[in-house]
């Protein structure tokens, strides 16, 4: 009876996973199939999931329709990488301080970071616009990098702090006894042990930075050559028609950098999310 119950649990678990994966991957499958269909066949009635006239023409035509498409993809990668690099510079010492040091308003400031994450980016667009204009950063890469860093620092601190707290304090105390400074201990003892956690936080920040570029781009940047891919996709929308197949092809090509990062760092992500650091 117990074996039968266990088998039913297993079947139910796999069924739930299958439904979840279907829900997550079906939009990407539809995007891919749309990119393969000729434009005149996209709105056939009745709807055809599969067609014999599939082709990869959209993947070559999209570079002609939007000549700056390659620049837009580069901009997205550059902005996301810059946001990730700058965010980690601030997050690492801040998360270590929250994990190891005691100082006034520690809990209150952490709660403040959590409260900042509850605000949608659109709520702060007007004050951000005024600040960036006052600093002369509008219509530059910094206009999209600075807001991204500001919004992702709280998330990075929360994620990395919880990971650093798992590292035994005894390792740092042994280094202090040998005369090591706190910064030396952070560089030589803590960070090597926290590598899986750093990778998890870095990839999370990169993906978030890659996905949040649209609202900052259309608000703080009017220079076409500096636009990231999400804003550049609007150029596939013409006055009388929309080249949906080419737009979907460009969107899928734009997702590739994130997929490559995830695939290369997959084992480190799994290690960071499951194993944690050295246990006491």
PDB file of C-alpha atoms in Angstrom:
ATOM      1  CA  UNK A   1       0.000   0.000   0.000  1.00  0.00           C
ATOM      2  CA  UNK A   2       2.856   2.307   0.924  1.00  0.00           C
ATOM      3  CA  UNK A   3       4.691   1.567  -2.335  1.00  0.00           C
ATOM      4  CA  UNK A   4       1.569   2.377  -4.297  1.00  0.00           C
ATOM      5  CA  UNK A   5       1.175   5.666  -2.424  1.00  0.00           C
ATOM      6  CA  UNK A   6       4.828   6.510  -3.111  1.00  0.00           C
ATOM      7  CA  UNK A   7       4.391   5.772  -6.823  1.00  0.00           C
ATOM      8  CA  UNK A   8       1.328   8.017  -6.944  1.00  0.00           C
ATOM      9  CA  UNK A   9       3.309  10.791  -5.273  1.00  0.00           C
ATOM     10  CA  UNK A  10       6.095  10.391  -7.820  1.00  0.00           C
ATOM     11  CA  UNK A  11       3.670  10.437 -10.743  1.00  0.00           C
ATOM     12  CA  UNK A  12       1.951  13.514  -9.340  1.00  0.00           C
ATOM     13  CA  UNK A  13       5.285  15.275  -8.846  1.00  0.00           C
ATOM     14  CA  UNK A  14       6.432  14.597 -12.403  1.00  0.00           C
ATOM     15  CA  UNK A  15       3.036  15.645 -13.757  1.00  0.00           C
ATOM     16  CA  UNK A  16       3.261  18.950 -11.882  1.00  0.00           C
ATOM     17  CA  UNK A  17       6.802  19.507 -13.207  1.00  0.00           C
ATOM     18  CA  UNK A  18       5.626  18.740 -16.749  1.00  0.00           C
ATOM     19  CA  UNK A  19       2.765  21.250 -16.472  1.00  0.00           C
ATOM     20  CA  UNK A  20       5.141  23.882 -15.085  1.00  0.00           C
ATOM     21  CA  UNK A  21       7.670  23.329 -17.868  1.00  0.00           C
ATOM     22  CA  UNK A  22       4.922  23.432 -20.482  1.00  0.00           C
ATOM     23  CA  UNK A  23       3.661  26.713 -19.044  1.00  0.00           C
ATOM     24  CA  UNK A  24       7.175  28.202 -19.051  1.00  0.00           C
ATOM     25  CA  UNK A  25       8.418  26.889 -22.399  1.00  0.00           C
ATOM     26  CA  UNK A  26       5.287  27.123 -24.550  1.00  0.00           C
ATOM     27  CA  UNK A  27       5.703  30.881 -25.203  1.00  0.00           C
ATOM     28  CA  UNK A  28       9.277  30.294 -26.413  1.00  0.00           C
ATOM     29  CA  UNK A  29       8.108  27.470 -28.640  1.00  0.00           C
ATOM     30  CA  UNK A  30       5.424  29.707 -30.126  1.00  0.00           C
ATOM     31  CA  UNK A  31       8.003  32.471 -30.658  1.00  0.00           C
ATOM     32  CA  UNK A  32      10.253  30.027 -32.482  1.00  0.00           C
ATOM     33  CA  UNK A  33       7.452  28.721 -34.694  1.00  0.00           C
ATOM     34  CA  UNK A  34       6.324  32.281 -35.422  1.00  0.00           C
ATOM     35  CA  UNK A  35       9.855  33.157 -36.521  1.00  0.00           C
ATOM     36  CA  UNK A  36       9.744  30.260 -39.020  1.00  0.00           C
ATOM     37  CA  UNK A  37       6.396  31.167 -40.605  1.00  0.00           C
ATOM     38  CA  UNK A  38       6.168  33.500 -43.628  1.00  0.00           C
ATOM     39  CA  UNK A  39       4.533  36.762 -42.627  1.00  0.00           C
ATOM     40  CA  UNK A  40       1.465  36.215 -44.826  1.00  0.00           C
ATOM     41  CA  UNK A  41       0.770  32.882 -43.108  1.00  0.00           C
ATOM     42  CA  UNK A  42       0.881  34.066 -39.501  1.00  0.00           C
ATOM     43  CA  UNK A  43      -2.815  34.798 -39.238  1.00  0.00           C
ATOM     44  CA  UNK A  44      -4.268  31.774 -40.971  1.00  0.00           C
ATOM     45  CA  UNK A  45      -7.668  30.586 -39.852  1.00  0.00           C
ATOM     46  CA  UNK A  46      -7.981  28.057 -38.424  1.00  0.00           C
ATOM     47  CA  UNK A  47      -4.748  28.345 -36.445  1.00  0.00           C
ATOM     48  CA  UNK A  48      -1.997  25.984 -37.631  1.00  0.00           C
ATOM     49  CA  UNK A  49       0.538  24.891 -35.027  1.00  0.00           C
ATOM     50  CA  UNK A  50       2.648  23.174 -37.682  1.00  0.00           C
ATOM     51  CA  UNK A  51       3.090  24.171 -41.296  1.00  0.00           C
ATOM     52  CA  UNK A  52       4.985  22.887 -44.313  1.00  0.00           C
ATOM     53  CA  UNK A  53       6.178  26.352 -45.354  1.00  0.00           C
ATOM     54  CA  UNK A  54       8.530  26.907 -42.428  1.00  0.00           C
ATOM     55  CA  UNK A  55      11.827  28.633 -43.257  1.00  0.00           C
ATOM     56  CA  UNK A  56      14.685  30.441 -41.507  1.00  0.00           C
ATOM     57  CA  UNK A  57      14.464  33.472 -43.796  1.00  0.00           C
ATOM     58  CA  UNK A  58      13.460  35.746 -40.907  1.00  0.00           C
ATOM     59  CA  UNK A  59      16.804  35.117 -39.201  1.00  0.00           C
ATOM     60  CA  UNK A  60      18.627  36.627 -42.165  1.00  0.00           C
ATOM     61  CA  UNK A  61      16.045  39.256 -43.132  1.00  0.00           C
ATOM     62  CA  UNK A  62      15.938  40.790 -39.647  1.00  0.00           C
ATOM     63  CA  UNK A  63      19.470  42.196 -40.050  1.00  0.00           C
ATOM     64  CA  UNK A  64      18.301  44.023 -43.200  1.00  0.00           C
ATOM     65  CA  UNK A  65      15.052  45.300 -41.702  1.00  0.00           C
ATOM     66  CA  UNK A  66      16.880  46.672 -38.631  1.00  0.00           C
ATOM     67  CA  UNK A  67      20.498  47.435 -39.619  1.00  0.00           C
ATOM     68  CA  UNK A  68      21.431  48.369 -36.032  1.00  0.00           C
ATOM     69  CA  UNK A  69      20.178  45.069 -34.595  1.00  0.00           C
ATOM     70  CA  UNK A  70      23.703  43.854 -33.858  1.00  0.00           C
ATOM     71  CA  UNK A  71      24.429  47.118 -32.033  1.00  0.00           C
ATOM     72  CA  UNK A  72      21.247  46.734 -29.980  1.00  0.00           C
ATOM     73  CA  UNK A  73      22.231  43.215 -28.903  1.00  0.00           C
ATOM     74  CA  UNK A  74      25.727  44.452 -27.995  1.00  0.00           C
ATOM     75  CA  UNK A  75      24.215  47.309 -25.986  1.00  0.00           C
ATOM     76  CA  UNK A  76      22.033  44.913 -24.003  1.00  0.00           C
ATOM     77  CA  UNK A  77      24.999  42.676 -23.175  1.00  0.00           C
ATOM     78  CA  UNK A  78      27.212  45.659 -22.318  1.00  0.00           C
ATOM     79  CA  UNK A  79      24.609  47.281 -20.068  1.00  0.00           C
ATOM     80  CA  UNK A  80      23.774  44.033 -18.255  1.00  0.00           C
ATOM     81  CA  UNK A  81      27.474  43.200 -17.768  1.00  0.00           C
ATOM     82  CA  UNK A  82      28.252  46.693 -16.479  1.00  0.00           C
ATOM     83  CA  UNK A  83      25.306  46.619 -14.085  1.00  0.00           C
ATOM     84  CA  UNK A  84      26.400  43.208 -12.797  1.00  0.00           C
ATOM     85  CA  UNK A  85      30.028  44.271 -12.296  1.00  0.00           C
ATOM     86  CA  UNK A  86      29.168  47.504 -10.479  1.00  0.00           C
ATOM     87  CA  UNK A  87      26.442  45.875  -8.396  1.00  0.00           C
ATOM     88  CA  UNK A  88      28.783  43.128  -7.179  1.00  0.00           C
ATOM     89  CA  UNK A  89      31.401  45.736  -6.200  1.00  0.00           C
ATOM     90  CA  UNK A  90      28.866  47.277  -3.800  1.00  0.00           C
ATOM     91  CA  UNK A  91      27.114  44.073  -2.784  1.00  0.00           C
ATOM     92  CA  UNK A  92      30.131  42.025  -1.610  1.00  0.00           C
ATOM     93  CA  UNK A  93      31.369  44.360   1.172  1.00  0.00           C
ATOM     94  CA  UNK A  94      27.835  45.362   2.146  1.00  0.00           C
ATOM     95  CA  UNK A  95      26.618  41.770   2.425  1.00  0.00           C
ATOM     96  CA  UNK A  96      29.726  40.830   4.426  1.00  0.00           C
ATOM     97  CA  UNK A  97      29.114  43.724   6.811  1.00  0.00           C
ATOM     98  CA  UNK A  98      25.500  42.659   7.357  1.00  0.00           C
ATOM     99  CA  UNK A  99      26.554  39.036   7.847  1.00  0.00           C
ATOM    100  CA  UNK A 100      29.416  39.645  10.299  1.00  0.00           C
ATOM    101  CA  UNK A 101      29.331  43.114  11.863  1.00  0.00           C
ATOM    102  CA  UNK A 102      27.031  44.701  14.422  1.00  0.00           C
ATOM    103  CA  UNK A 103      26.191  48.346  13.877  1.00  0.00           C
ATOM    104  CA  UNK A 104      23.280  50.710  14.637  1.00  0.00           C
ATOM    105  CA  UNK A 105      20.092  50.338  12.580  1.00  0.00           C
ATOM    106  CA  UNK A 106      21.305  47.089  11.044  1.00  0.00           C
ATOM    107  CA  UNK A 107      17.881  45.428  11.034  1.00  0.00           C
ATOM    108  CA  UNK A 108      16.103  48.656  10.084  1.00  0.00           C
ATOM    109  CA  UNK A 109      18.359  49.254   7.085  1.00  0.00           C
ATOM    110  CA  UNK A 110      17.882  45.661   5.929  1.00  0.00           C
ATOM    111  CA  UNK A 111      14.136  46.158   6.151  1.00  0.00           C
ATOM    112  CA  UNK A 112      14.600  49.358   4.161  1.00  0.00           C
ATOM    113  CA  UNK A 113      16.380  47.413   1.413  1.00  0.00           C
ATOM    114  CA  UNK A 114      13.476  44.976   1.321  1.00  0.00           C
ATOM    115  CA  UNK A 115      11.014  47.874   1.122  1.00  0.00           C
ATOM    116  CA  UNK A 116      12.903  49.348  -1.848  1.00  0.00           C
ATOM    117  CA  UNK A 117      12.434  46.077  -3.733  1.00  0.00           C
ATOM    118  CA  UNK A 118       8.674  46.389  -3.294  1.00  0.00           C
ATOM    119  CA  UNK A 119       8.579  49.528  -5.442  1.00  0.00           C
ATOM    120  CA  UNK A 120       8.133  49.031  -9.159  1.00  0.00           C
ATOM    121  CA  UNK A 121      10.615  50.856 -11.334  1.00  0.00           C
ATOM    122  CA  UNK A 122       7.836  52.894 -12.943  1.00  0.00           C
ATOM    123  CA  UNK A 123       6.984  54.513  -9.590  1.00  0.00           C
ATOM    124  CA  UNK A 124      10.437  56.123  -9.358  1.00  0.00           C
ATOM    125  CA  UNK A 125      10.885  57.113 -13.000  1.00  0.00           C
ATOM    126  CA  UNK A 126      10.177  60.824 -12.490  1.00  0.00           C
ATOM    127  CA  UNK A 127      12.598  61.361  -9.569  1.00  0.00           C
ATOM    128  CA  UNK A 128      15.197  59.209 -11.338  1.00  0.00           C
ATOM    129  CA  UNK A 129      14.792  61.296 -14.489  1.00  0.00           C
ATOM    130  CA  UNK A 130      15.367  64.509 -12.540  1.00  0.00           C
ATOM    131  CA  UNK A 131      18.444  63.110 -10.809  1.00  0.00           C
ATOM    132  CA  UNK A 132      19.959  61.821 -14.057  1.00  0.00           C
ATOM    133  CA  UNK A 133      19.234  65.114 -15.834  1.00  0.00           C
ATOM    134  CA  UNK A 134      20.846  67.071 -13.003  1.00  0.00           C
ATOM    135  CA  UNK A 135      23.949  64.840 -13.274  1.00  0.00           C
ATOM    136  CA  UNK A 136      24.040  65.173 -17.071  1.00  0.00           C
ATOM    137  CA  UNK A 137      23.683  61.431 -17.640  1.00  0.00           C
ATOM    138  CA  UNK A 138      20.624  61.400 -19.903  1.00  0.00           C
ATOM    139  CA  UNK A 139      21.119  59.836 -23.352  1.00  0.00           C
ATOM    140  CA  UNK A 140      24.217  57.921 -22.251  1.00  0.00           C
ATOM    141  CA  UNK A 141      24.909  54.333 -21.219  1.00  0.00           C
ATOM    142  CA  UNK A 142      25.030  55.528 -17.624  1.00  0.00           C
ATOM    143  CA  UNK A 143      21.377  56.544 -17.842  1.00  0.00           C
ATOM    144  CA  UNK A 144      20.499  52.835 -18.048  1.00  0.00           C
ATOM    145  CA  UNK A 145      23.343  51.460 -15.911  1.00  0.00           C
ATOM    146  CA  UNK A 146      22.953  53.637 -12.800  1.00  0.00           C
ATOM    147  CA  UNK A 147      19.212  52.887 -12.219  1.00  0.00           C
ATOM    148  CA  UNK A 148      19.864  49.196 -12.821  1.00  0.00           C
ATOM    149  CA  UNK A 149      22.597  49.131 -10.180  1.00  0.00           C
ATOM    150  CA  UNK A 150      20.442  51.071  -7.723  1.00  0.00           C
ATOM    151  CA  UNK A 151      17.525  48.657  -8.043  1.00  0.00           C
ATOM    152  CA  UNK A 152      19.614  45.468  -7.885  1.00  0.00           C
ATOM    153  CA  UNK A 153      21.924  46.267  -4.951  1.00  0.00           C
ATOM    154  CA  UNK A 154      19.227  45.460  -2.320  1.00  0.00           C
ATOM    155  CA  UNK A 155      18.444  42.115  -3.962  1.00  0.00           C
ATOM    156  CA  UNK A 156      22.141  41.233  -4.149  1.00  0.00           C
ATOM    157  CA  UNK A 157      22.728  42.124  -0.497  1.00  0.00           C
ATOM    158  CA  UNK A 158      19.838  39.973   0.686  1.00  0.00           C
ATOM    159  CA  UNK A 159      20.921  36.971  -1.383  1.00  0.00           C
ATOM    160  CA  UNK A 160      24.636  37.108  -0.589  1.00  0.00           C
ATOM    161  CA  UNK A 161      24.181  37.932   3.099  1.00  0.00           C
ATOM    162  CA  UNK A 162      22.216  34.742   3.715  1.00  0.00           C
ATOM    163  CA  UNK A 163      24.963  32.761   1.978  1.00  0.00           C
ATOM    164  CA  UNK A 164      27.843  34.377   3.875  1.00  0.00           C
ATOM    165  CA  UNK A 165      26.137  33.652   7.191  1.00  0.00           C
ATOM    166  CA  UNK A 166      26.586  29.926   6.502  1.00  0.00           C
ATOM    167  CA  UNK A 167      30.380  30.223   6.497  1.00  0.00           C
ATOM    168  CA  UNK A 168      31.757  29.332   9.968  1.00  0.00           C
ATOM    169  CA  UNK A 169      33.076  32.299  11.914  1.00  0.00           C
ATOM    170  CA  UNK A 170      35.861  30.078  13.294  1.00  0.00           C
ATOM    171  CA  UNK A 171      37.667  30.265   9.946  1.00  0.00           C
ATOM    172  CA  UNK A 172      37.830  34.048  10.150  1.00  0.00           C
ATOM    173  CA  UNK A 173      38.769  34.021  13.821  1.00  0.00           C
ATOM    174  CA  UNK A 174      41.705  31.733  13.039  1.00  0.00           C
ATOM    175  CA  UNK A 175      42.873  34.202  10.402  1.00  0.00           C
ATOM    176  CA  UNK A 176      42.510  37.093  12.860  1.00  0.00           C
ATOM    177  CA  UNK A 177      44.663  35.213  15.380  1.00  0.00           C
ATOM    178  CA  UNK A 178      47.378  34.929  12.725  1.00  0.00           C
ATOM    179  CA  UNK A 179      47.288  38.708  12.318  1.00  0.00           C
ATOM    180  CA  UNK A 180      45.196  38.982   9.169  1.00  0.00           C
ATOM    181  CA  UNK A 181      43.090  42.108   8.665  1.00  0.00           C
ATOM    182  CA  UNK A 182      39.370  41.924   8.013  1.00  0.00           C
ATOM    183  CA  UNK A 183      39.781  42.909   4.350  1.00  0.00           C
ATOM    184  CA  UNK A 184      42.506  40.297   3.875  1.00  0.00           C
ATOM    185  CA  UNK A 185      40.284  37.700   5.532  1.00  0.00           C
ATOM    186  CA  UNK A 186      37.403  38.687   3.266  1.00  0.00           C
ATOM    187  CA  UNK A 187      39.553  38.330   0.133  1.00  0.00           C
ATOM    188  CA  UNK A 188      41.531  35.233   1.071  1.00  0.00           C
ATOM    189  CA  UNK A 189      39.180  33.245   3.308  1.00  0.00           C
ATOM    190  CA  UNK A 190      35.551  34.243   2.876  1.00  0.00           C
ATOM    191  CA  UNK A 191      35.235  34.951  -0.850  1.00  0.00           C
ATOM    192  CA  UNK A 192      36.906  31.702  -2.025  1.00  0.00           C
ATOM    193  CA  UNK A 193      34.467  29.742   0.143  1.00  0.00           C
ATOM    194  CA  UNK A 194      31.573  31.866  -1.092  1.00  0.00           C
ATOM    195  CA  UNK A 195      32.315  31.342  -4.804  1.00  0.00           C
ATOM    196  CA  UNK A 196      29.094  29.356  -5.499  1.00  0.00           C
ATOM    197  CA  UNK A 197      27.066  32.047  -3.749  1.00  0.00           C
ATOM    198  CA  UNK A 198      28.835  34.812  -5.678  1.00  0.00           C
ATOM    199  CA  UNK A 199      28.042  33.048  -8.942  1.00  0.00           C
ATOM    200  CA  UNK A 200      24.378  32.632  -7.977  1.00  0.00           C
ATOM    201  CA  UNK A 201      24.074  36.313  -7.064  1.00  0.00           C
ATOM    202  CA  UNK A 202      26.038  37.441 -10.130  1.00  0.00           C
ATOM    203  CA  UNK A 203      23.909  35.413 -12.551  1.00  0.00           C
ATOM    204  CA  UNK A 204      20.706  36.562 -10.832  1.00  0.00           C
ATOM    205  CA  UNK A 205      21.799  40.189 -11.124  1.00  0.00           C
ATOM    206  CA  UNK A 206      22.841  39.712 -14.779  1.00  0.00           C
ATOM    207  CA  UNK A 207      19.506  38.171 -15.767  1.00  0.00           C
ATOM    208  CA  UNK A 208      17.584  40.878 -13.887  1.00  0.00           C
ATOM    209  CA  UNK A 209      19.706  43.619 -15.464  1.00  0.00           C
ATOM    210  CA  UNK A 210      19.160  42.104 -18.912  1.00  0.00           C
ATOM    211  CA  UNK A 211      15.391  41.957 -18.446  1.00  0.00           C
ATOM    212  CA  UNK A 212      14.761  45.414 -16.944  1.00  0.00           C
ATOM    213  CA  UNK A 213      16.425  47.531 -19.649  1.00  0.00           C
ATOM    214  CA  UNK A 214      13.305  48.472 -21.580  1.00  0.00           C
ATOM    215  CA  UNK A 215      11.700  50.892 -19.139  1.00  0.00           C
ATOM    216  CA  UNK A 216      14.985  52.708 -18.452  1.00  0.00           C
ATOM    217  CA  UNK A 217      15.886  52.864 -22.145  1.00  0.00           C
ATOM    218  CA  UNK A 218      12.660  54.455 -23.353  1.00  0.00           C
ATOM    219  CA  UNK A 219      12.618  56.935 -20.438  1.00  0.00           C
ATOM    220  CA  UNK A 220      16.236  58.046 -20.040  1.00  0.00           C
ATOM    221  CA  UNK A 221      17.723  57.547 -23.498  1.00  0.00           C
ATOM    222  CA  UNK A 222      16.774  59.027 -26.859  1.00  0.00           C
ATOM    223  CA  UNK A 223      19.996  58.140 -28.682  1.00  0.00           C
ATOM    224  CA  UNK A 224      19.242  55.386 -31.160  1.00  0.00           C
ATOM    225  CA  UNK A 225      22.777  53.948 -31.205  1.00  0.00           C
ATOM    226  CA  UNK A 226      22.677  53.394 -27.424  1.00  0.00           C
ATOM    227  CA  UNK A 227      19.332  51.597 -27.280  1.00  0.00           C
ATOM    228  CA  UNK A 228      19.277  48.019 -25.936  1.00  0.00           C
ATOM    229  CA  UNK A 229      17.514  45.203 -27.748  1.00  0.00           C
ATOM    230  CA  UNK A 230      14.087  45.486 -26.011  1.00  0.00           C
ATOM    231  CA  UNK A 231      13.742  49.076 -27.250  1.00  0.00           C
ATOM    232  CA  UNK A 232      15.285  48.263 -30.621  1.00  0.00           C
ATOM    233  CA  UNK A 233      12.622  45.639 -31.311  1.00  0.00           C
ATOM    234  CA  UNK A 234      10.157  48.487 -31.848  1.00  0.00           C
ATOM    235  CA  UNK A 235      11.813  49.138 -35.205  1.00  0.00           C
ATOM    236  CA  UNK A 236      10.145  46.000 -36.552  1.00  0.00           C
ATOM    237  CA  UNK A 237       6.824  47.855 -36.181  1.00  0.00           C
ATOM    238  CA  UNK A 238       6.154  49.784 -39.377  1.00  0.00           C
ATOM    239  CA  UNK A 239       3.483  52.321 -40.260  1.00  0.00           C
ATOM    240  CA  UNK A 240       1.258  49.771 -41.995  1.00  0.00           C
ATOM    241  CA  UNK A 241       2.526  46.361 -40.892  1.00  0.00           C
ATOM    242  CA  UNK A 242       4.555  44.542 -38.272  1.00  0.00           C
ATOM    243  CA  UNK A 243       7.143  41.944 -39.258  1.00  0.00           C
ATOM    244  CA  UNK A 244       6.242  39.603 -36.435  1.00  0.00           C
ATOM    245  CA  UNK A 245       8.360  36.718 -37.674  1.00  0.00           C
ATOM    246  CA  UNK A 246      11.513  38.850 -37.779  1.00  0.00           C
ATOM    247  CA  UNK A 247      10.711  40.409 -34.400  1.00  0.00           C
ATOM    248  CA  UNK A 248      10.367  36.963 -32.820  1.00  0.00           C
ATOM    249  CA  UNK A 249      13.605  35.849 -34.457  1.00  0.00           C
ATOM    250  CA  UNK A 250      15.437  38.902 -33.109  1.00  0.00           C
ATOM    251  CA  UNK A 251      13.980  38.383 -29.639  1.00  0.00           C
ATOM    252  CA  UNK A 252      15.143  34.757 -29.584  1.00  0.00           C
ATOM    253  CA  UNK A 253      18.625  35.749 -30.740  1.00  0.00           C
ATOM    254  CA  UNK A 254      18.665  38.370 -27.999  1.00  0.00           C
ATOM    255  CA  UNK A 255      17.870  35.733 -25.364  1.00  0.00           C
ATOM    256  CA  UNK A 256      20.886  33.623 -26.377  1.00  0.00           C
ATOM    257  CA  UNK A 257      23.440  35.510 -24.205  1.00  0.00           C
ATOM    258  CA  UNK A 258      21.421  34.781 -21.066  1.00  0.00           C
ATOM    259  CA  UNK A 259      21.011  31.144 -22.081  1.00  0.00           C
ATOM    260  CA  UNK A 260      24.756  30.803 -22.721  1.00  0.00           C
ATOM    261  CA  UNK A 261      25.590  32.289 -19.312  1.00  0.00           C
ATOM    262  CA  UNK A 262      23.148  29.932 -17.631  1.00  0.00           C
ATOM    263  CA  UNK A 263      24.403  26.830 -19.456  1.00  0.00           C
ATOM    264  CA  UNK A 264      28.076  27.545 -18.723  1.00  0.00           C
ATOM    265  CA  UNK A 265      27.441  28.256 -15.035  1.00  0.00           C
ATOM    266  CA  UNK A 266      24.691  25.703 -14.479  1.00  0.00           C
ATOM    267  CA  UNK A 267      26.686  23.379 -12.214  1.00  0.00           C
ATOM    268  CA  UNK A 268      27.837  26.303 -10.070  1.00  0.00           C
ATOM    269  CA  UNK A 269      24.274  27.581  -9.814  1.00  0.00           C
ATOM    270  CA  UNK A 270      23.043  24.191  -8.640  1.00  0.00           C
ATOM    271  CA  UNK A 271      25.890  23.949  -6.117  1.00  0.00           C
ATOM    272  CA  UNK A 272      25.192  27.435  -4.806  1.00  0.00           C
ATOM    273  CA  UNK A 273      21.444  26.962  -4.520  1.00  0.00           C
ATOM    274  CA  UNK A 274      21.527  23.522  -2.901  1.00  0.00           C
ATOM    275  CA  UNK A 275      24.769  22.808  -1.093  1.00  0.00           C
ATOM    276  CA  UNK A 276      25.518  26.205   0.396  1.00  0.00           C
ATOM    277  CA  UNK A 277      28.906  26.953   1.871  1.00  0.00           C
ATOM    278  CA  UNK A 278      31.027  25.078   4.398  1.00  0.00           C
ATOM    279  CA  UNK A 279      28.816  23.822   7.187  1.00  0.00           C
ATOM    280  CA  UNK A 280      29.625  24.167  10.848  1.00  0.00           C
TER     281      UNK A 280
END
